[in-house]
GROMACS .gro file of C-alpha atoms in nm:
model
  114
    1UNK     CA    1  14.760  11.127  10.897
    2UNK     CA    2  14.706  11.513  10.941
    3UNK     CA    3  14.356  11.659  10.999
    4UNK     CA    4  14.353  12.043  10.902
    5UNK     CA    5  14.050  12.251  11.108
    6UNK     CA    6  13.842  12.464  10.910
    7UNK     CA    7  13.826  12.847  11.120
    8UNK     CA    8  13.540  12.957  11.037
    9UNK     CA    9  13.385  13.338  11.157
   10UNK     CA   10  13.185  13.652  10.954
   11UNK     CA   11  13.233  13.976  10.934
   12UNK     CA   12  13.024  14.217  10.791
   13UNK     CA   13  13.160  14.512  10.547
   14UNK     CA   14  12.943  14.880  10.590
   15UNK     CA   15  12.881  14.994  10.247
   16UNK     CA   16  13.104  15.305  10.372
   17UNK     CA   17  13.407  15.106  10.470
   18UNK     CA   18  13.371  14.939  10.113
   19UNK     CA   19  13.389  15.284   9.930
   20UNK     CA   20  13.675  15.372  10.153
   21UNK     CA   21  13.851  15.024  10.071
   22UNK     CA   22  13.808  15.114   9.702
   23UNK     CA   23  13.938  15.484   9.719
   24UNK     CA   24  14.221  15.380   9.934
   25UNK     CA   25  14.350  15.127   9.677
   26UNK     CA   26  14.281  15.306   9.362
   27UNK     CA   27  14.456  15.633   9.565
   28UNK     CA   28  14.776  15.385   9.620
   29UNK     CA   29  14.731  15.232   9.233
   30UNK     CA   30  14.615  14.891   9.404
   31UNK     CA   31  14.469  14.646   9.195
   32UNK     CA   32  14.089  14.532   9.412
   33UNK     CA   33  14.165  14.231   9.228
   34UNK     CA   34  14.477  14.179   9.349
   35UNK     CA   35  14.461  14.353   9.670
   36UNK     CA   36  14.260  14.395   9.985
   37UNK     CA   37  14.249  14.554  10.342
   38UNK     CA   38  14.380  14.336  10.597
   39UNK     CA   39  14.191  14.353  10.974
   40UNK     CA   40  14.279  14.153  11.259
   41UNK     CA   41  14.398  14.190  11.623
   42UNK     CA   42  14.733  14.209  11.748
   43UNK     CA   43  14.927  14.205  12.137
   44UNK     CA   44  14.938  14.566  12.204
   45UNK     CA   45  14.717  14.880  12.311
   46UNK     CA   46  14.505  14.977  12.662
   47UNK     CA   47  14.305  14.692  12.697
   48UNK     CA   48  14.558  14.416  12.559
   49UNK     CA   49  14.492  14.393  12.237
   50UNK     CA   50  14.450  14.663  11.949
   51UNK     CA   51  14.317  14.675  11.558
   52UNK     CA   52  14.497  14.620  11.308
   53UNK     CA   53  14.444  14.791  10.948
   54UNK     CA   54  14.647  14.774  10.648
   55UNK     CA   55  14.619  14.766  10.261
   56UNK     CA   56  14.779  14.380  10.124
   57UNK     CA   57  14.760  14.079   9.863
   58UNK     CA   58  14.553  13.803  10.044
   59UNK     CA   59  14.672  13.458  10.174
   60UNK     CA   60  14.569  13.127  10.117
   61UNK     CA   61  14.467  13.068  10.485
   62UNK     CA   62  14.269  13.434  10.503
   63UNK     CA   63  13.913  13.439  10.509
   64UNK     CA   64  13.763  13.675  10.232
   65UNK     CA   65  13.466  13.905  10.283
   66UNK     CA   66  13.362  14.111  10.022
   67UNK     CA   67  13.094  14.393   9.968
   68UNK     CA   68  13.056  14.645   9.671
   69UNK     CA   69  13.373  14.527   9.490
   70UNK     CA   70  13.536  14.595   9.776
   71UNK     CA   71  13.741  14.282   9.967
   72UNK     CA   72  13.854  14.248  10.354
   73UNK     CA   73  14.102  13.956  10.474
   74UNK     CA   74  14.115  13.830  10.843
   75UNK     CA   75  14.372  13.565  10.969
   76UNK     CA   76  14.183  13.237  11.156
   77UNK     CA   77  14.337  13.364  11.462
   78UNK     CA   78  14.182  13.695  11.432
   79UNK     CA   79  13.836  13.597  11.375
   80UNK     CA   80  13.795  13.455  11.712
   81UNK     CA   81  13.826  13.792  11.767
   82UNK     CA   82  13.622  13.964  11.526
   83UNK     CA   83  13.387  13.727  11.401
   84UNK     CA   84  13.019  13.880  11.486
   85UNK     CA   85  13.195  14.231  11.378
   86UNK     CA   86  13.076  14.516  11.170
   87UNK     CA   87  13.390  14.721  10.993
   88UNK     CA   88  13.232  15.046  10.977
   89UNK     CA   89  13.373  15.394  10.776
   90UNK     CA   90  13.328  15.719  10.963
   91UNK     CA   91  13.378  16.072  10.854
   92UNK     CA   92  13.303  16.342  11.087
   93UNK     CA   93  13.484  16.700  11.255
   94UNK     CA   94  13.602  16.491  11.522
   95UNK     CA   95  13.808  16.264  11.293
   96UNK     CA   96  13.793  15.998  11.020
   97UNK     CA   97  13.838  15.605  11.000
   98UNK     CA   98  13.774  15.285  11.044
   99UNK     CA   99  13.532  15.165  11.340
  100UNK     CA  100  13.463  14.858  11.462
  101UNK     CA  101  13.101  14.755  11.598
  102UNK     CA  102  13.225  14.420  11.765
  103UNK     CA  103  12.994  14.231  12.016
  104UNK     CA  104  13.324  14.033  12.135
  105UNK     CA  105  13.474  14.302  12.281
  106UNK     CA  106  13.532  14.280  12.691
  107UNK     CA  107  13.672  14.593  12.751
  108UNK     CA  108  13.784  14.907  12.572
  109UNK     CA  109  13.997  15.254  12.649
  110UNK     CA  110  13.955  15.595  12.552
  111UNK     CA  111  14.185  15.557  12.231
  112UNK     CA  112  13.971  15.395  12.046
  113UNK     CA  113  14.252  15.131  11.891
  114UNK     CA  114  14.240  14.925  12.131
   0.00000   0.00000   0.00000
């Protein structure tokens, strides 16, 4: 007999990172429906471990978050990570993207991936 654990973790979408979600995929004629942006952590960057962003069909084992008709997927293993999280949008002279506010975080760098 198998026993399957349930991962469970929330994130919360900024209405700005929605309306960037939903320009991104209409810009790359991405069904919302069909399609959403992928977050989640990965071995890598400064501190260990960096962000991971990109545009893709969900899984069955994802968890879905969704704000504004806008959808994010995370993996189980990256929501120990980012569960708590707020994916954030930012647009200034300085530069643009993605920002996470995450409470989890134990150390950062100067790059701001990582």
């Amino acid at each position: 007999m198998s026993t399957q654990t349930q991962v469970t973790g929330t994130l919360t979408v900024a209405a700005s990172a929605a309306a960037k979600i939903r320009a991104l995929l209409e810009a790359q004629g991405k069904s919302p429906a069909e399609h959403a942006l992928r977050v989640g952590v990965q071995a890598g960057g400064c501190s260990g471990l960096s962000y991971l962003f990109n545009l893709d069909q969900p899984k069955p084992t994802d968890l879905l978050f969704e704000r504004d008709g806008a959808r994010v997927v995370c993996d189980p293993k990256s929501i120990l990570y980012l569960s708590g999280s707020e994916l954030n949008y930012l647009d200034s002279l300085t530069g643009a993207g993605f920002v996470w506010q995450n409470p989890n975080v134990k150390g950062t760098c100067g790059c701001g991936t990582s």
